[in-house]
PDB file of N, CA and C in Angstrom:
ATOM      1  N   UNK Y 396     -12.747  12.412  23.849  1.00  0.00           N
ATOM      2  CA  UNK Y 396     -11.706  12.907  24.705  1.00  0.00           C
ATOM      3  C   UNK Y 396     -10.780  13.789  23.891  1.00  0.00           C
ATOM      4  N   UNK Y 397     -10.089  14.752  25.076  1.00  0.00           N
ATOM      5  CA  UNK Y 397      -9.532  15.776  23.855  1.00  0.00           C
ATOM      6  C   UNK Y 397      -7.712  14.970  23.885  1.00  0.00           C
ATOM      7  N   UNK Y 398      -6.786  15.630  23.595  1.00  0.00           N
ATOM      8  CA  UNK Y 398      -5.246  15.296  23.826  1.00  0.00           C
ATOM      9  C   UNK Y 398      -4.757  16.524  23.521  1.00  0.00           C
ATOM     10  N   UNK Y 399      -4.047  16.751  24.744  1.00  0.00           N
ATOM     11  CA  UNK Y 399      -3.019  18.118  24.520  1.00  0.00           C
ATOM     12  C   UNK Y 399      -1.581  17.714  24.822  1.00  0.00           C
ATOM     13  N   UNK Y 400      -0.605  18.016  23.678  1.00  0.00           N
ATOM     14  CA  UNK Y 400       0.363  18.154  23.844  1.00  0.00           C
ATOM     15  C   UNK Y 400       1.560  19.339  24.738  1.00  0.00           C
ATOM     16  N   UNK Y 401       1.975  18.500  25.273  1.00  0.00           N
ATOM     17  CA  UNK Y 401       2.861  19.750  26.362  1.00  0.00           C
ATOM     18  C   UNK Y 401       4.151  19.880  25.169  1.00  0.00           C
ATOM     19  N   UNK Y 402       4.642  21.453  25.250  1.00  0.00           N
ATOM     20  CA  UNK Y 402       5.948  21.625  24.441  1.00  0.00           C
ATOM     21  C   UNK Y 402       6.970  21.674  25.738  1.00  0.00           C
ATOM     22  N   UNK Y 403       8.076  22.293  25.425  1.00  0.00           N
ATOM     23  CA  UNK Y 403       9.173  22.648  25.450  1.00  0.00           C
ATOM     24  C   UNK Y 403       8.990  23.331  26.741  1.00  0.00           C
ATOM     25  N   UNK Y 404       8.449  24.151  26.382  1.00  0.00           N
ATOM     26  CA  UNK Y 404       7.899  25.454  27.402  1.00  0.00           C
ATOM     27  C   UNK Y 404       6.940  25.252  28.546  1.00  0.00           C
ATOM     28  N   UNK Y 405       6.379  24.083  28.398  1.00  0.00           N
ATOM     29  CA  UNK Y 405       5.461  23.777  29.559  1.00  0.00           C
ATOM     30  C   UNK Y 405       3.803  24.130  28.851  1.00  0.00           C
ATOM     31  N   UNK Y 406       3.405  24.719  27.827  1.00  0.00           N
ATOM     32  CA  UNK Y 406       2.458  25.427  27.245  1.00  0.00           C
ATOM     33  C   UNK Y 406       1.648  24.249  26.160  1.00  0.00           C
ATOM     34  N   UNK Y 407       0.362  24.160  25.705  1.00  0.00           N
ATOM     35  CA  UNK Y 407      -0.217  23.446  25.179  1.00  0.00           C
ATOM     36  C   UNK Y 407       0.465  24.070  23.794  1.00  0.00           C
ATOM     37  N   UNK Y 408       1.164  22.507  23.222  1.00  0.00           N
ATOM     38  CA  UNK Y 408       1.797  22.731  22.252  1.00  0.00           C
ATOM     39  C   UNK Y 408       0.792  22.220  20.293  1.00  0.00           C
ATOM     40  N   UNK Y 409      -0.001  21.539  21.067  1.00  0.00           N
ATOM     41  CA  UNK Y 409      -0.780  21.107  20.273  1.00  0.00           C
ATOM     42  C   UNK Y 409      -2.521  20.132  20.296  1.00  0.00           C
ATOM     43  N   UNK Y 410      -2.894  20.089  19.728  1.00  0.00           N
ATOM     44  CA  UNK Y 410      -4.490  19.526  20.221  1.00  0.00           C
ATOM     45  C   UNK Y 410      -5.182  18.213  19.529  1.00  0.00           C
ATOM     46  N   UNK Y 411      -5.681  17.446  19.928  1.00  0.00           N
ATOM     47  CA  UNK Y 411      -5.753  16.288  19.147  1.00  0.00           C
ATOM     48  C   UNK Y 411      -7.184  15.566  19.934  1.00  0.00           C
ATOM     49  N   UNK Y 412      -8.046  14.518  19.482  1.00  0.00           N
ATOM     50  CA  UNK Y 412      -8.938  13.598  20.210  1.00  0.00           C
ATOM     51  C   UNK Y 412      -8.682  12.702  19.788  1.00  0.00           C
ATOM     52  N   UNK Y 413      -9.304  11.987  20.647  1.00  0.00           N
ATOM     53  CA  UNK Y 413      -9.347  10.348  20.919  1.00  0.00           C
ATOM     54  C   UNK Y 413      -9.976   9.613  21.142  1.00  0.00           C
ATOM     55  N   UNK Y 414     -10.152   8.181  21.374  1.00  0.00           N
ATOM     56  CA  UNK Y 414     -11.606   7.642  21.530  1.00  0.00           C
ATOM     57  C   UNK Y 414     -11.090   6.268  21.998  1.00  0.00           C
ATOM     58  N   UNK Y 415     -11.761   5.905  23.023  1.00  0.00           N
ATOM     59  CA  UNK Y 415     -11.890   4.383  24.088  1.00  0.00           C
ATOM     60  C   UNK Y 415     -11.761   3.451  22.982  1.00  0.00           C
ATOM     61  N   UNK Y 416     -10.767   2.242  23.209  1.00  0.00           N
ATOM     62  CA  UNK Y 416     -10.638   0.947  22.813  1.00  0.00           C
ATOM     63  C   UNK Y 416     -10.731   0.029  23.293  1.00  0.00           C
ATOM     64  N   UNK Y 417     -10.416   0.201  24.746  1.00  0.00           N
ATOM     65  CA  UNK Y 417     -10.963  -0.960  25.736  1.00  0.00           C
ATOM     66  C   UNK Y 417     -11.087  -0.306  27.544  1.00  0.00           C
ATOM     67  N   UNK Y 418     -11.573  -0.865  28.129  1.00  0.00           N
ATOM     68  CA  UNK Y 418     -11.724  -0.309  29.329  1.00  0.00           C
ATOM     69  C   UNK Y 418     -10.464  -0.104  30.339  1.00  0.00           C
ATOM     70  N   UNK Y 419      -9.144  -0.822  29.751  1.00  0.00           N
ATOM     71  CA  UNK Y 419      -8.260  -1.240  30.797  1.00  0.00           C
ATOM     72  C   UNK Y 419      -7.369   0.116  30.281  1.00  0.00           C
ATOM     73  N   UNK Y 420      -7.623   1.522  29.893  1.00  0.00           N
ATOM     74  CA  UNK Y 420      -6.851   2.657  29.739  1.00  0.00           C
ATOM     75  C   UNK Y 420      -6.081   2.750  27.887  1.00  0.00           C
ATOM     76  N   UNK Y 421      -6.521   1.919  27.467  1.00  0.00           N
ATOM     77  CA  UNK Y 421      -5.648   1.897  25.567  1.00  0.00           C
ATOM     78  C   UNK Y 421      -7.142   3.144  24.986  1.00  0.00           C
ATOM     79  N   UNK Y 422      -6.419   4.472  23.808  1.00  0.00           N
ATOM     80  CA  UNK Y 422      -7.306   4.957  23.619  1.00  0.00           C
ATOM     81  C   UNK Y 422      -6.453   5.023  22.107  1.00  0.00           C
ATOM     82  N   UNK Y 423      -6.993   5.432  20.813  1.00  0.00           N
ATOM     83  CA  UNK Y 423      -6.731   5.832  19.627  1.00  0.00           C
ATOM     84  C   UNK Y 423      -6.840   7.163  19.119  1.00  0.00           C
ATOM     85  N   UNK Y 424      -5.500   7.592  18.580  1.00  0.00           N
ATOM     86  CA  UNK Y 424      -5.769   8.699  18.126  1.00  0.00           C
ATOM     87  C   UNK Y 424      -4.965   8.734  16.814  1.00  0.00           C
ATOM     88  N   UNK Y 425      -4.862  10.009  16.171  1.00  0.00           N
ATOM     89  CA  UNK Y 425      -3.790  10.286  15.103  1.00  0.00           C
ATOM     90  C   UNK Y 425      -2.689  10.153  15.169  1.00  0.00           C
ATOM     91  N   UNK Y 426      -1.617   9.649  15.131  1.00  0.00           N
ATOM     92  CA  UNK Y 426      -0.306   9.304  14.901  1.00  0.00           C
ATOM     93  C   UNK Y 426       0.666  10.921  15.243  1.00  0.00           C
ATOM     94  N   UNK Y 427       0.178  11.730  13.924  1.00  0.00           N
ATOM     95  CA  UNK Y 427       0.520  13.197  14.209  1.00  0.00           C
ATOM     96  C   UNK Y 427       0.255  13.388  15.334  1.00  0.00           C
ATOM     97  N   UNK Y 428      -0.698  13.214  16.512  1.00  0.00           N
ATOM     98  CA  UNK Y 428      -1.064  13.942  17.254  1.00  0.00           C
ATOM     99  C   UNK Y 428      -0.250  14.138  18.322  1.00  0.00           C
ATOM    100  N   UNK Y 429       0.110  12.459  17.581  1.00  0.00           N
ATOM    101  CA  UNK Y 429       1.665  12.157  19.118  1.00  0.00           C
ATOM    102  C   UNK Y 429       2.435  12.966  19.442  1.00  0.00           C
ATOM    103  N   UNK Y 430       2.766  13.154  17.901  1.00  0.00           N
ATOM    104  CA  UNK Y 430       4.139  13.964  17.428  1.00  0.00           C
ATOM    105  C   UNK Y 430       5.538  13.456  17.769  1.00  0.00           C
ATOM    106  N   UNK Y 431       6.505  14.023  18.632  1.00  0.00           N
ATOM    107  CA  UNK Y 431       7.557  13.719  18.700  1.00  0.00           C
ATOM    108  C   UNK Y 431       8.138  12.842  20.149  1.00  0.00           C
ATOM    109  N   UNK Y 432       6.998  12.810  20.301  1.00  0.00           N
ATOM    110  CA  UNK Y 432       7.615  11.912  22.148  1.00  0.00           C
ATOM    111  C   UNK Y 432       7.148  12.658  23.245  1.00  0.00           C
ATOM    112  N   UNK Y 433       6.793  14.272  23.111  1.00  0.00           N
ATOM    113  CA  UNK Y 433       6.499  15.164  23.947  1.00  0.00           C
ATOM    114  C   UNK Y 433       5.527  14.576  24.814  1.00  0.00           C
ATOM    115  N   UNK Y 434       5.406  15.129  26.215  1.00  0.00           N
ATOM    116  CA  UNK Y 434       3.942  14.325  27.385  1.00  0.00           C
ATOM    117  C   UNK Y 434       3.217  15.308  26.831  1.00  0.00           C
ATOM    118  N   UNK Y 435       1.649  14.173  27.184  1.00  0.00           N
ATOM    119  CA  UNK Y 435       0.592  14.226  26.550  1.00  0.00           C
ATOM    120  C   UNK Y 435      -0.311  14.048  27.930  1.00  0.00           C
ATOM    121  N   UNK Y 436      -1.243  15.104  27.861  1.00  0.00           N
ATOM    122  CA  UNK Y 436      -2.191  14.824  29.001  1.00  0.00           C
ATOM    123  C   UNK Y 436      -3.602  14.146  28.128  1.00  0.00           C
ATOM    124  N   UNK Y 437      -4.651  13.824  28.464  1.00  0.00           N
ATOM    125  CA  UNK Y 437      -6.143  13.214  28.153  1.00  0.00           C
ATOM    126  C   UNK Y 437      -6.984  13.805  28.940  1.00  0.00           C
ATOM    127  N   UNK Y 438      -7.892  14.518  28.254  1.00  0.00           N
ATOM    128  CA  UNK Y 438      -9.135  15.211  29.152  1.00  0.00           C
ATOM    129  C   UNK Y 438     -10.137  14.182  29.259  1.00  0.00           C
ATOM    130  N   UNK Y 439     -10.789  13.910  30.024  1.00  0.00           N
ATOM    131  CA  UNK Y 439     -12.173  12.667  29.681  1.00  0.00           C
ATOM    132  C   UNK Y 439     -13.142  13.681  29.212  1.00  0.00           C
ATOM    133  N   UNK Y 440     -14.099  13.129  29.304  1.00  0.00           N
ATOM    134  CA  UNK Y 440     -15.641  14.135  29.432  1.00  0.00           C
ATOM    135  C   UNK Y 440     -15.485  14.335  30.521  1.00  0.00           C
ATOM    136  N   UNK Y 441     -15.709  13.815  31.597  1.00  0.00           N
ATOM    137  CA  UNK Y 441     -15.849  14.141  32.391  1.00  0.00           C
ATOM    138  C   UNK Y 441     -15.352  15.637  33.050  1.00  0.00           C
ATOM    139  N   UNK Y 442     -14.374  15.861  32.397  1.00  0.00           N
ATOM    140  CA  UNK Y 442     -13.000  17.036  33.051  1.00  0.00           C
ATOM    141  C   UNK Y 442     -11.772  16.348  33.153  1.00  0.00           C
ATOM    142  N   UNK Y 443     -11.699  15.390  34.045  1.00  0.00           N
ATOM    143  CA  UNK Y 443     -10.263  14.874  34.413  1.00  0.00           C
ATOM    144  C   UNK Y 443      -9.837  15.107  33.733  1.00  0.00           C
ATOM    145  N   UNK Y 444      -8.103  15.083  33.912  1.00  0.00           N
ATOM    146  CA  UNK Y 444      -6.843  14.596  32.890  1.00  0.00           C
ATOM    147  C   UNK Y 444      -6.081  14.029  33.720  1.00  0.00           C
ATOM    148  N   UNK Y 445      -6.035  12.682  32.336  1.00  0.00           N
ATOM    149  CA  UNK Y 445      -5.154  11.708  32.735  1.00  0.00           C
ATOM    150  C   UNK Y 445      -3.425  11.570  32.235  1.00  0.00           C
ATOM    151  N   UNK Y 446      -2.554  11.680  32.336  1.00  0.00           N
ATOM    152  CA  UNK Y 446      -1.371  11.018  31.487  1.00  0.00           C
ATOM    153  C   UNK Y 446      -1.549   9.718  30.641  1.00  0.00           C
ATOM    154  N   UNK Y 447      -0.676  10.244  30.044  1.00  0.00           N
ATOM    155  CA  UNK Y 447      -0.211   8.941  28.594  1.00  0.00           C
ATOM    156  C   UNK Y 447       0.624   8.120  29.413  1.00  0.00           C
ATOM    157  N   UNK Y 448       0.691   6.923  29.462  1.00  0.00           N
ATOM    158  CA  UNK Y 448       1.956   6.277  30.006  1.00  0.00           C
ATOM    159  C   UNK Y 448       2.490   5.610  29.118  1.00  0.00           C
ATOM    160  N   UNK Y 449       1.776   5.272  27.868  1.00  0.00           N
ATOM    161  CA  UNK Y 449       3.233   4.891  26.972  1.00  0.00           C
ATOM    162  C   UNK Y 449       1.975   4.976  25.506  1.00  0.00           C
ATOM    163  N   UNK Y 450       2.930   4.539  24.472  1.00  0.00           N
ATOM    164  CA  UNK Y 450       2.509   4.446  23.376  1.00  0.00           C
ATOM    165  C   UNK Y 450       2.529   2.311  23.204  1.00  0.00           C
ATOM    166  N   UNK Y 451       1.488   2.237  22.906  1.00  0.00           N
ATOM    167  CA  UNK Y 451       0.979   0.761  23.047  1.00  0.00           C
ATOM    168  C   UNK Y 451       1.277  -0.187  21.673  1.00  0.00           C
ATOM    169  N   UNK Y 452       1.190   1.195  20.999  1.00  0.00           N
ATOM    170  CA  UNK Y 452       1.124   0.648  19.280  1.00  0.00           C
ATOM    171  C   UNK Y 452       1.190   1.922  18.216  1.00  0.00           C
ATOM    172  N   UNK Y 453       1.583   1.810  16.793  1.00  0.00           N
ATOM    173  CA  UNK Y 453       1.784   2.604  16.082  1.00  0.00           C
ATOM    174  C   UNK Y 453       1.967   2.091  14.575  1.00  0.00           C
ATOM    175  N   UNK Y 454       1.108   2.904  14.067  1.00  0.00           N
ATOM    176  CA  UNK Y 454       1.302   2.409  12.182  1.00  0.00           C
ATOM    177  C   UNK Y 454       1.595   4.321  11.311  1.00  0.00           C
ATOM    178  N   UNK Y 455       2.880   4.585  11.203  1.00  0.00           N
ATOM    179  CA  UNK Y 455       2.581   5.401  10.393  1.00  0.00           C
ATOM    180  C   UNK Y 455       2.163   5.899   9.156  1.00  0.00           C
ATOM    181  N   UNK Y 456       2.024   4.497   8.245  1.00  0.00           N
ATOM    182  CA  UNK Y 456       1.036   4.419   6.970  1.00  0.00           C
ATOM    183  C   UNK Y 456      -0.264   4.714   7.252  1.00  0.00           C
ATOM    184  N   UNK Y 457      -0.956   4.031   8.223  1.00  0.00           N
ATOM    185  CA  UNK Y 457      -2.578   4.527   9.037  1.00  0.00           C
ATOM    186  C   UNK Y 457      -2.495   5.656   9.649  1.00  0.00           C
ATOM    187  N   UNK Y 458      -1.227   6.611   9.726  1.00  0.00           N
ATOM    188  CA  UNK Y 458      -1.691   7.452  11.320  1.00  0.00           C
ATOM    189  C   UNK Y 458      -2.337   7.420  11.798  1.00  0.00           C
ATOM    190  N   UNK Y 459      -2.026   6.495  12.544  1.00  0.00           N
ATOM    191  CA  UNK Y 459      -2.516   5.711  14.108  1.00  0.00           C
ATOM    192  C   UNK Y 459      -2.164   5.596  15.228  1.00  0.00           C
ATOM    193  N   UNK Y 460      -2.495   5.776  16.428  1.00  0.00           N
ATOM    194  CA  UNK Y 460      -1.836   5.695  17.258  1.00  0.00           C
ATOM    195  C   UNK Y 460      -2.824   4.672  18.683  1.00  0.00           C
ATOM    196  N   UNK Y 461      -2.347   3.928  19.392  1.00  0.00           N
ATOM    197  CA  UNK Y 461      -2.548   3.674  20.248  1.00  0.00           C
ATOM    198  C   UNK Y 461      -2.130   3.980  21.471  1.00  0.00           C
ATOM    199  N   UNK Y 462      -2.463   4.227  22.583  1.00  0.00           N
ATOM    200  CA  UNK Y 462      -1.622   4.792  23.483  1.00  0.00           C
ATOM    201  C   UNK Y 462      -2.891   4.506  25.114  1.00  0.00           C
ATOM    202  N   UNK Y 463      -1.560   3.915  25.908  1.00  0.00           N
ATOM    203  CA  UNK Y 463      -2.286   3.468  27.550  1.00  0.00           C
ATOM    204  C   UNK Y 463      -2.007   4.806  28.277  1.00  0.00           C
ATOM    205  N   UNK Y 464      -3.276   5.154  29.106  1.00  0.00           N
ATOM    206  CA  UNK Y 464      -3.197   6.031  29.747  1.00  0.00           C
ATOM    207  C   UNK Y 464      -3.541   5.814  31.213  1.00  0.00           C
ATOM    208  N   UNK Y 465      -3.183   6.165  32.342  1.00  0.00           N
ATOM    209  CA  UNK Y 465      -3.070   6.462  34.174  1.00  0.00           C
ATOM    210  C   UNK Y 465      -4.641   5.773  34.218  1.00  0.00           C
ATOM    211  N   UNK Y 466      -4.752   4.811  34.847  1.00  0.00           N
ATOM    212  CA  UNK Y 466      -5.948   4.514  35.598  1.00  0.00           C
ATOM    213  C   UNK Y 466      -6.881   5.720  36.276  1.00  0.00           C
ATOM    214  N   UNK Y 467      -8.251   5.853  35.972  1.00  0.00           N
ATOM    215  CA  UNK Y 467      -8.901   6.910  36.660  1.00  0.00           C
ATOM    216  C   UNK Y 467      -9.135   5.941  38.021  1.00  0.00           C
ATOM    217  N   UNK Y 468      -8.529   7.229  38.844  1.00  0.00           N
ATOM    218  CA  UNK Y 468      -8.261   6.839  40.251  1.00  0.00           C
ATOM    219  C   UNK Y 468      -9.914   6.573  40.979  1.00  0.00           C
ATOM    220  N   UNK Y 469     -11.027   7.154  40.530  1.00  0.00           N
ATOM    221  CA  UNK Y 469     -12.269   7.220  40.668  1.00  0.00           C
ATOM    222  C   UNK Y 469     -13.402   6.073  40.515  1.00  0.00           C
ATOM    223  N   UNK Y 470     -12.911   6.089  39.329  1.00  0.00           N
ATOM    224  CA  UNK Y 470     -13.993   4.851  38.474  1.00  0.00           C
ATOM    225  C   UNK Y 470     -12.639   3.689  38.128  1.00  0.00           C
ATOM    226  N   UNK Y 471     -11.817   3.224  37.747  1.00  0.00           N
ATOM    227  CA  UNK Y 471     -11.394   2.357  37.560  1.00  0.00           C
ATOM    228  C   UNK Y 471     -10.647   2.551  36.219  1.00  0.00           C
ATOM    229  N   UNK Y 472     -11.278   2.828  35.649  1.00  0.00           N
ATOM    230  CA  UNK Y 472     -10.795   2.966  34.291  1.00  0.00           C
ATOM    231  C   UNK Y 472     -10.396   4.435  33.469  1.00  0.00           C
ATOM    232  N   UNK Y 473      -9.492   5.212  32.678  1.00  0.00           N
ATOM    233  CA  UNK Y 473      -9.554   6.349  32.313  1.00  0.00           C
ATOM    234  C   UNK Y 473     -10.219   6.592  31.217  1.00  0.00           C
ATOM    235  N   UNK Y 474     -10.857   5.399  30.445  1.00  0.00           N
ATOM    236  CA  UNK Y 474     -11.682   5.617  28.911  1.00  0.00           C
ATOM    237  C   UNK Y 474     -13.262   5.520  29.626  1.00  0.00           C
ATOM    238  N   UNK Y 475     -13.477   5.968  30.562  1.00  0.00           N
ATOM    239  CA  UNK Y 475     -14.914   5.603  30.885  1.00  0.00           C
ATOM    240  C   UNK Y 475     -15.672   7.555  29.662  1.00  0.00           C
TER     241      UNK Y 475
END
């Protein structure tokens, strides 16, 4: 899955992936990728994009990030 950061401006401020941790929407990515709090959309494979709805967890010694994202309204889950 990809992660795009929205800036200031409304414009893809930055680019990042990610990868399924469990089925109930938690996905992992780079810590950096987060960045500063800015919304974050999630592309699946599929196409969709989902929203971030929060940050779940965080180690900035690992840049790591965990983060729950919008139920896919389709299939059930947004890490499918």
């Amino acid at each position: 899955m990809v992660l795009t950061q929205i800036g200031r401006d409304d414009e893809e401020a930055g680019v990042g992936t990610g990868f399924a941790v469990s089925s109930d929407g938690l996905i992992a990515t780079s810590l950096h990728v987060v960045g500063e709090g800015r919304p974050l959309l999630v592309r699946l494979a599929s196409g969709e994009e989902v929203k971030v709805t929060s940050v779940h967890a965080w180690d900035r010694t690992l840049d790591l990030a965990v983060l729950r994202v919008e139920k896919n309204r389709s299939a059930g889950a947004a890490t499918r």
